[in-house]
Amino acid sequence: MTRESYLKALRVTWASNGLCPNCGARPPAPDRKLCSICLETARKVQKGFRKRNPKLFKRQYHALKKAGICTSCGTNPAEVGVQCSSCNLTERQRAVRIKYEVVQKYGGKCACCGESRVAFLSIDHINNDGGAKRKSGEHIAGGGFYKYLRRNEVDPTLQVLCYNCNFGRKVTGVCPHEDNSYFEEALLKGKT
């Protein structure tokens, strides 16, 4: 028996006994094949590989994309953009967890109305300077912004607002919960 076949059989045995097939020491993380420690190690190894070999990683990514294979797992056909439906769902769920962590870090509820359901919450620039900060490159838009906020210290120029309060502030500079006169005037003028 070769070393490779022995290790393969050992991994199959570990997996059938409900253990991580990589180390055989711990059970797998929820909805994953490997345990949390092996997943973290693999993530660090992959990140280091990407840093040391950016051109190779880019070539592999584009080869998978061109072949219509998921660029995340590299095995399933791409169904949603460049990912398979399973990897796409995993990424969307990860984005929700990151957003939840950031919202909790910044207070966990809307600073104006108290809404606490993460689906309704967003990060607001207190001084209404988000557009200027994105143009200058200080902040980025989208999910990358939440990852940035998770990695860094709490920024005192940011707060949690629900989408209603955030949009109201964008239009008038003040949340409609505090001063709704702008909208009331607009509605009154429309009646004449």
C-alpha positions as protocol buffer text, in pm:
chain_id: "A"
residue {
  index: 1
  type: MET
  ca { x: 0 y: 0 z: 0 }
}
residue {
  index: 2
  type: THR
  ca { x: 140 y: 339 z: -97 }
}
residue {
  index: 3
  type: ARG
  ca { x: 145 y: 632 z: 140 }
}
residue {
  index: 4
  type: GLU
  ca { x: -111 y: 819 z: -73 }
}
residue {
  index: 5
  type: SER
  ca { x: -360 y: 530 z: -74 }
}
residue {
  index: 6
  type: TYR
  ca { x: -310 y: 481 z: 303 }
}
residue {
  index: 7
  type: LEU
  ca { x: -382 y: 851 z: 370 }
}
residue {
  index: 8
  type: LYS
  ca { x: -686 y: 842 z: 141 }
}
residue {
  index: 9
  type: ALA
  ca { x: -828 y: 541 z: 326 }
}
residue {
  index: 10
  type: LEU
  ca { x: -755 y: 709 z: 661 }
}
residue {
  index: 11
  type: ARG
  ca { x: -940 y: 1023 z: 554 }
}
residue {
  index: 12
  type: VAL
  ca { x: -1240 y: 819 z: 440 }
}
residue {
  index: 13
  type: THR
  ca { x: -1242 y: 641 z: 779 }
}
residue {
  index: 14
  type: TRP
  ca { x: -1227 y: 971 z: 969 }
}
residue {
  index: 15
  type: ALA
  ca { x: -1508 y: 1120 z: 761 }
}
residue {
  index: 16
  type: SER
  ca { x: -1728 y: 810 z: 809 }
}
residue {
  index: 17
  type: ASN
  ca { x: -1673 y: 840 z: 1187 }
}
residue {
  index: 18
  type: GLY
  ca { x: -1794 y: 1203 z: 1179 }
}
residue {
  index: 19
  type: LEU
  ca { x: -1449 y: 1362 z: 1209 }
}
residue {
  index: 20
  type: CYS
  ca { x: -1263 y: 1616 z: 1000 }
}
residue {
  index: 21
  type: PRO
  ca { x: -1111 y: 1425 z: 705 }
}
residue {
  index: 22
  type: ASN
  ca { x: -805 y: 1651 z: 717 }
}
residue {
  index: 23
  type: CYS
  ca { x: -692 y: 1606 z: 1079 }
}
residue {
  index: 24
  type: GLY
  ca { x: -925 y: 1340 z: 1223 }
}
residue {
  index: 25
  type: ALA
  ca { x: -918 y: 1518 z: 1560 }
}
residue {
  index: 26
  type: ARG
  ca { x: -1239 y: 1724 z: 1564 }
}
residue {
  index: 27
  type: PRO
  ca { x: -1588 y: 1713 z: 1410 }
}
residue {
  index: 28
  type: PRO
  ca { x: -1646 y: 1928 z: 1101 }
}
residue {
  index: 29
  type: ALA
  ca { x: -1775 y: 2285 z: 1135 }
}
residue {
  index: 30
  type: PRO
  ca { x: -2150 y: 2323 z: 1067 }
}
residue {
  index: 31
  type: ASP
  ca { x: -2230 y: 2273 z: 697 }
}
residue {
  index: 32
  type: ARG
  ca { x: -1861 y: 2221 z: 613 }
}
residue {
  index: 33
  type: LYS
  ca { x: -1640 y: 1918 z: 546 }
}
residue {
  index: 34
  type: LEU
  ca { x: -1344 y: 2034 z: 757 }
}
residue {
  index: 35
  type: CYS
  ca { x: -1320 y: 2141 z: 1122 }
}
residue {
  index: 36
  type: SER
  ca { x: -1291 y: 2511 z: 1205 }
}
residue {
  index: 37
  type: ILE
  ca { x: -916 y: 2492 z: 1273 }
}
residue {
  index: 38
  type: CYS
  ca { x: -841 y: 2318 z: 941 }
}
residue {
  index: 39
  type: LEU
  ca { x: -1068 y: 2565 z: 759 }
}
residue {
  index: 40
  type: GLU
  ca { x: -878 y: 2859 z: 911 }
}
residue {
  index: 41
  type: THR
  ca { x: -543 y: 2701 z: 823 }
}
residue {
  index: 42
  type: ALA
  ca { x: -658 y: 2638 z: 466 }
}
residue {
  index: 43
  type: ARG
  ca { x: -783 y: 2998 z: 440 }
}
residue {
  index: 44
  type: LYS
  ca { x: -444 y: 3133 z: 553 }
}
residue {
  index: 45
  type: VAL
  ca { x: -256 y: 2904 z: 312 }
}
residue {
  index: 46
  type: GLN
  ca { x: -480 y: 3007 z: 22 }
}
residue {
  index: 47
  type: LYS
  ca { x: -446 y: 3376 z: 109 }
}
residue {
  index: 48
  type: GLY
  ca { x: -66 y: 3343 z: 120 }
}
residue {
  index: 49
  type: PHE
  ca { x: -68 y: 3159 z: -212 }
}
residue {
  index: 50
  type: ARG
  ca { x: -275 y: 3436 z: -371 }
}
residue {
  index: 51
  type: LYS
  ca { x: -36 y: 3702 z: -241 }
}
residue {
  index: 52
  type: ARG
  ca { x: 274 y: 3519 z: -364 }
}
residue {
  index: 53
  type: ASN
  ca { x: 126 y: 3420 z: -703 }
}
residue {
  index: 54
  type: PRO
  ca { x: -123 y: 3689 z: -813 }
}
residue {
  index: 55
  type: LYS
  ca { x: -71 y: 3628 z: -1186 }
}
residue {
  index: 56
  type: LEU
  ca { x: -123 y: 3252 z: -1151 }
}
residue {
  index: 57
  type: PHE
  ca { x: -438 y: 3306 z: -945 }
}
residue {
  index: 58
  type: LYS
  ca { x: -570 y: 3553 z: -1205 }
}
residue {
  index: 59
  type: ARG
  ca { x: -501 y: 3305 z: -1488 }
}
residue {
  index: 60
  type: GLN
  ca { x: -676 y: 3025 z: -1299 }
}
residue {
  index: 61
  type: TYR
  ca { x: -975 y: 3249 z: -1224 }
}
residue {
  index: 62
  type: HIS
  ca { x: -1015 y: 3352 z: -1590 }
}
residue {
  index: 63
  type: ALA
  ca { x: -967 y: 2995 z: -1714 }
}
residue {
  index: 64
  type: LEU
  ca { x: -1247 y: 2875 z: -1484 }
}
residue {
  index: 65
  type: LYS
  ca { x: -1466 y: 3169 z: -1584 }
}
residue {
  index: 66
  type: LYS
  ca { x: -1412 y: 3101 z: -1955 }
}
residue {
  index: 67
  type: ALA
  ca { x: -1490 y: 2731 z: -1909 }
}
residue {
  index: 68
  type: GLY
  ca { x: -1815 y: 2816 z: -1726 }
}
residue {
  index: 69
  type: ILE
  ca { x: -1699 y: 2657 z: -1400 }
}
residue {
  index: 70
  type: CYS
  ca { x: -1753 y: 2812 z: -1056 }
}
residue {
  index: 71
  type: THR
  ca { x: -1456 y: 3034 z: -971 }
}
residue {
  index: 72
  type: SER
  ca { x: -1500 y: 2969 z: -597 }
}
residue {
  index: 73
  type: CYS
  ca { x: -1507 y: 2589 z: -572 }
}
residue {
  index: 74
  type: GLY
  ca { x: -1368 y: 2508 z: -917 }
}
residue {
  index: 75
  type: THR
  ca { x: -1585 y: 2197 z: -957 }
}
residue {
  index: 76
  type: ASN
  ca { x: -1950 y: 2284 z: -1028 }
}
residue {
  index: 77
  type: PRO
  ca { x: -2085 y: 2464 z: -1334 }
}
residue {
  index: 78
  type: ALA
  ca { x: -2129 y: 2839 z: -1285 }
}
residue {
  index: 79
  type: GLU
  ca { x: -2499 y: 2920 z: -1260 }
}
residue {
  index: 80
  type: VAL
  ca { x: -2508 y: 3265 z: -1093 }
}
residue {
  index: 81
  type: GLY
  ca { x: -2252 y: 3493 z: -1257 }
}
residue {
  index: 82
  type: VAL
  ca { x: -1916 y: 3321 z: -1203 }
}
residue {
  index: 83
  type: GLN
  ca { x: -2029 y: 3097 z: -914 }
}
residue {
  index: 84
  type: CYS
  ca { x: -2238 y: 2787 z: -867 }
}
residue {
  index: 85
  type: SER
  ca { x: -2561 y: 2831 z: -672 }
}
residue {
  index: 86
  type: SER
  ca { x: -2409 y: 2670 z: -360 }
}
residue {
  index: 87
  type: CYS
  ca { x: -2107 y: 2903 z: -350 }
}
residue {
  index: 88
  type: ASN
  ca { x: -2329 y: 3202 z: -430 }
}
residue {
  index: 89
  type: LEU
  ca { x: -2558 y: 3119 z: -137 }
}
residue {
  index: 90
  type: THR
  ca { x: -2254 y: 3075 z: 90 }
}
residue {
  index: 91
  type: GLU
  ca { x: -2117 y: 3416 z: -12 }
}
residue {
  index: 92
  type: ARG
  ca { x: -2452 y: 3590 z: 40 }
}
residue {
  index: 93
  type: GLN
  ca { x: -2489 y: 3433 z: 385 }
}
residue {
  index: 94
  type: ARG
  ca { x: -2133 y: 3535 z: 473 }
}
residue {
  index: 95
  type: ALA
  ca { x: -2213 y: 3892 z: 369 }
}
residue {
  index: 96
  type: VAL
  ca { x: -2515 y: 3896 z: 603 }
}
residue {
  index: 97
  type: ARG
  ca { x: -2301 y: 3768 z: 893 }
}
residue {
  index: 98
  type: ILE
  ca { x: -2037 y: 4037 z: 827 }
}
residue {
  index: 99
  type: LYS
  ca { x: -2306 y: 4307 z: 810 }
}
residue {
  index: 100
  type: TYR
  ca { x: -2454 y: 4179 z: 1138 }
}
residue {
  index: 101
  type: GLU
  ca { x: -2112 y: 4195 z: 1311 }
}
residue {
  index: 102
  type: VAL
  ca { x: -2059 y: 4554 z: 1191 }
}
residue {
  index: 103
  type: VAL
  ca { x: -2409 y: 4663 z: 1294 }
}
residue {
  index: 104
  type: GLN
  ca { x: -2354 y: 4516 z: 1641 }
}
residue {
  index: 105
  type: LYS
  ca { x: -2015 y: 4689 z: 1662 }
}
residue {
  index: 106
  type: TYR
  ca { x: -2182 y: 5024 z: 1585 }
}
residue {
  index: 107
  type: GLY
  ca { x: -2471 y: 4989 z: 1831 }
}
residue {
  index: 108
  type: GLY
  ca { x: -2701 y: 4720 z: 1694 }
}
residue {
  index: 109
  type: LYS
  ca { x: -3004 y: 4938 z: 1620 }
}
residue {
  index: 110
  type: CYS
  ca { x: -3113 y: 5247 z: 1428 }
}
residue {
  index: 111
  type: ALA
  ca { x: -2987 y: 5556 z: 1608 }
}
residue {
  index: 112
  type: CYS
  ca { x: -3310 y: 5737 z: 1521 }
}
residue {
  index: 113
  type: CYS
  ca { x: -3608 y: 5499 z: 1541 }
}
residue {
  index: 114
  type: GLY
  ca { x: -3459 y: 5197 z: 1721 }
}
residue {
  index: 115
  type: GLU
  ca { x: -3514 y: 4938 z: 1443 }
}
residue {
  index: 116
  type: SER
  ca { x: -3294 y: 4636 z: 1522 }
}
residue {
  index: 117
  type: ARG
  ca { x: -3359 y: 4385 z: 1239 }
}
residue {
  index: 118
  type: VAL
  ca { x: -3038 y: 4362 z: 1038 }
}
residue {
  index: 119
  type: ALA
  ca { x: -3225 y: 4336 z: 708 }
}
residue {
  index: 120
  type: PHE
  ca { x: -3348 y: 4696 z: 753 }
}
residue {
  index: 121
  type: LEU
  ca { x: -3022 y: 4849 z: 880 }
}
residue {
  index: 122
  type: SER
  ca { x: -2734 y: 5026 z: 709 }
}
residue {
  index: 123
  type: ILE
  ca { x: -2430 y: 5232 z: 801 }
}
residue {
  index: 124
  type: ASP
  ca { x: -2480 y: 5608 z: 768 }
}
residue {
  index: 125
  type: HIS
  ca { x: -2223 y: 5886 z: 747 }
}
residue {
  index: 126
  type: ILE
  ca { x: -2327 y: 6130 z: 1022 }
}
residue {
  index: 127
  type: ASN
  ca { x: -2199 y: 6434 z: 829 }
}
residue {
  index: 128
  type: ASN
  ca { x: -2366 y: 6322 z: 501 }
}
residue {
  index: 129
  type: ASP
  ca { x: -2020 y: 6300 z: 342 }
}
residue {
  index: 130
  type: GLY
  ca { x: -2031 y: 5937 z: 225 }
}
residue {
  index: 131
  type: GLY
  ca { x: -2023 y: 6028 z: -144 }
}
residue {
  index: 132
  type: ALA
  ca { x: -1721 y: 6253 z: -96 }
}
residue {
  index: 133
  type: LYS
  ca { x: -1540 y: 5983 z: 104 }
}
residue {
  index: 134
  type: ARG
  ca { x: -1607 y: 5725 z: -168 }
}
residue {
  index: 135
  type: LYS
  ca { x: -1484 y: 5963 z: -441 }
}
residue {
  index: 136
  type: SER
  ca { x: -1166 y: 6037 z: -246 }
}
residue {
  index: 137
  type: GLY
  ca { x: -1102 y: 5665 z: -193 }
}
residue {
  index: 138
  type: GLU
  ca { x: -1125 y: 5687 z: 186 }
}
residue {
  index: 139
  type: HIS
  ca { x: -1432 y: 5458 z: 184 }
}
residue {
  index: 140
  type: ILE
  ca { x: -1558 y: 5202 z: -67 }
}
residue {
  index: 141
  type: ALA
  ca { x: -1913 y: 5103 z: -154 }
}
residue {
  index: 142
  type: GLY
  ca { x: -2097 y: 4777 z: -106 }
}
residue {
  index: 143
  type: GLY
  ca { x: -1996 y: 4466 z: 84 }
}
residue {
  index: 144
  type: GLY
  ca { x: -1630 y: 4565 z: 85 }
}
residue {
  index: 145
  type: PHE
  ca { x: -1722 y: 4859 z: 308 }
}
residue {
  index: 146
  type: TYR
  ca { x: -1863 y: 4625 z: 574 }
}
residue {
  index: 147
  type: LYS
  ca { x: -1548 y: 4410 z: 557 }
}
residue {
  index: 148
  type: TYR
  ca { x: -1339 y: 4727 z: 600 }
}
residue {
  index: 149
  type: LEU
  ca { x: -1546 y: 4836 z: 901 }
}
residue {
  index: 150
  type: ARG
  ca { x: -1520 y: 4490 z: 1059 }
}
residue {
  index: 151
  type: ARG
  ca { x: -1138 y: 4497 z: 1038 }
}
residue {
  index: 152
  type: ASN
  ca { x: -1092 y: 4852 z: 1169 }
}
residue {
  index: 153
  type: GLU
  ca { x: -1172 y: 5047 z: 1484 }
}
residue {
  index: 154
  type: VAL
  ca { x: -1513 y: 5212 z: 1527 }
}
residue {
  index: 155
  type: ASP
  ca { x: -1532 y: 5531 z: 1319 }
}
residue {
  index: 156
  type: PRO
  ca { x: -1708 y: 5807 z: 1520 }
}
residue {
  index: 157
  type: THR
  ca { x: -1834 y: 5967 z: 1196 }
}
residue {
  index: 158
  type: LEU
  ca { x: -2056 y: 5663 z: 1124 }
}
residue {
  index: 159
  type: GLN
  ca { x: -2379 y: 5541 z: 1279 }
}
residue {
  index: 160
  type: VAL
  ca { x: -2640 y: 5270 z: 1225 }
}
residue {
  index: 161
  type: LEU
  ca { x: -2965 y: 5387 z: 1064 }
}
residue {
  index: 162
  type: CYS
  ca { x: -3252 y: 5196 z: 909 }
}
residue {
  index: 163
  type: TYR
  ca { x: -3297 y: 5245 z: 537 }
}
residue {
  index: 164
  type: ASN
  ca { x: -3598 y: 5477 z: 591 }
}
residue {
  index: 165
  type: CYS
  ca { x: -3411 y: 5711 z: 825 }
}
residue {
  index: 166
  type: ASN
  ca { x: -3099 y: 5694 z: 607 }
}
residue {
  index: 167
  type: PHE
  ca { x: -3290 y: 5785 z: 289 }
}
residue {
  index: 168
  type: GLY
  ca { x: -3482 y: 6061 z: 467 }
}
residue {
  index: 169
  type: ARG
  ca { x: -3152 y: 6214 z: 580 }
}
residue {
  index: 170
  type: LYS
  ca { x: -3017 y: 6185 z: 226 }
}
residue {
  index: 171
  type: VAL
  ca { x: -3309 y: 6380 z: 80 }
}
residue {
  index: 172
  type: THR
  ca { x: -3347 y: 6653 z: 342 }
}
residue {
  index: 173
  type: GLY
  ca { x: -3037 y: 6633 z: 562 }
}
residue {
  index: 174
  type: VAL
  ca { x: -3259 y: 6548 z: 861 }
}
residue {
  index: 175
  type: CYS
  ca { x: -3446 y: 6226 z: 941 }
}
residue {
  index: 176
  type: PRO
  ca { x: -3823 y: 6260 z: 887 }
}
residue {
  index: 177
  type: HIS
  ca { x: -3872 y: 6131 z: 1243 }
}
residue {
  index: 178
  type: GLU
  ca { x: -3708 y: 6453 z: 1364 }
}
residue {
  index: 179
  type: ASP
  ca { x: -3849 y: 6699 z: 1108 }
}
residue {
  index: 180
  type: ASN
  ca { x: -4104 y: 6594 z: 846 }
}
residue {
  index: 181
  type: SER
  ca { x: -4181 y: 6948 z: 724 }
}
residue {
  index: 182
  type: TYR
  ca { x: -4003 y: 6898 z: 388 }
}
residue {
  index: 183
  type: PHE
  ca { x: -4235 y: 6611 z: 293 }
}
residue {
  index: 184
  type: GLU
  ca { x: -4546 y: 6777 z: 440 }
}
residue {
  index: 185
  type: GLU
  ca { x: -4481 y: 7094 z: 237 }
}
residue {
  index: 186
  type: ALA
  ca { x: -4431 y: 6891 z: -80 }
}
residue {
  index: 187
  type: LEU
  ca { x: -4762 y: 6714 z: -25 }
}
residue {
  index: 188
  type: LEU
  ca { x: -4947 y: 7040 z: 48 }
}
residue {
  index: 189
  type: LYS
  ca { x: -4812 y: 7206 z: -269 }
}
residue {
  index: 190
  type: GLY
  ca { x: -4928 y: 6911 z: -473 }
}
residue {
  index: 191
  type: LYS
  ca { x: -5289 y: 6964 z: -363 }
}
residue {
  index: 192
  type: THR
  ca { x: -5315 y: 7320 z: -498 }
}
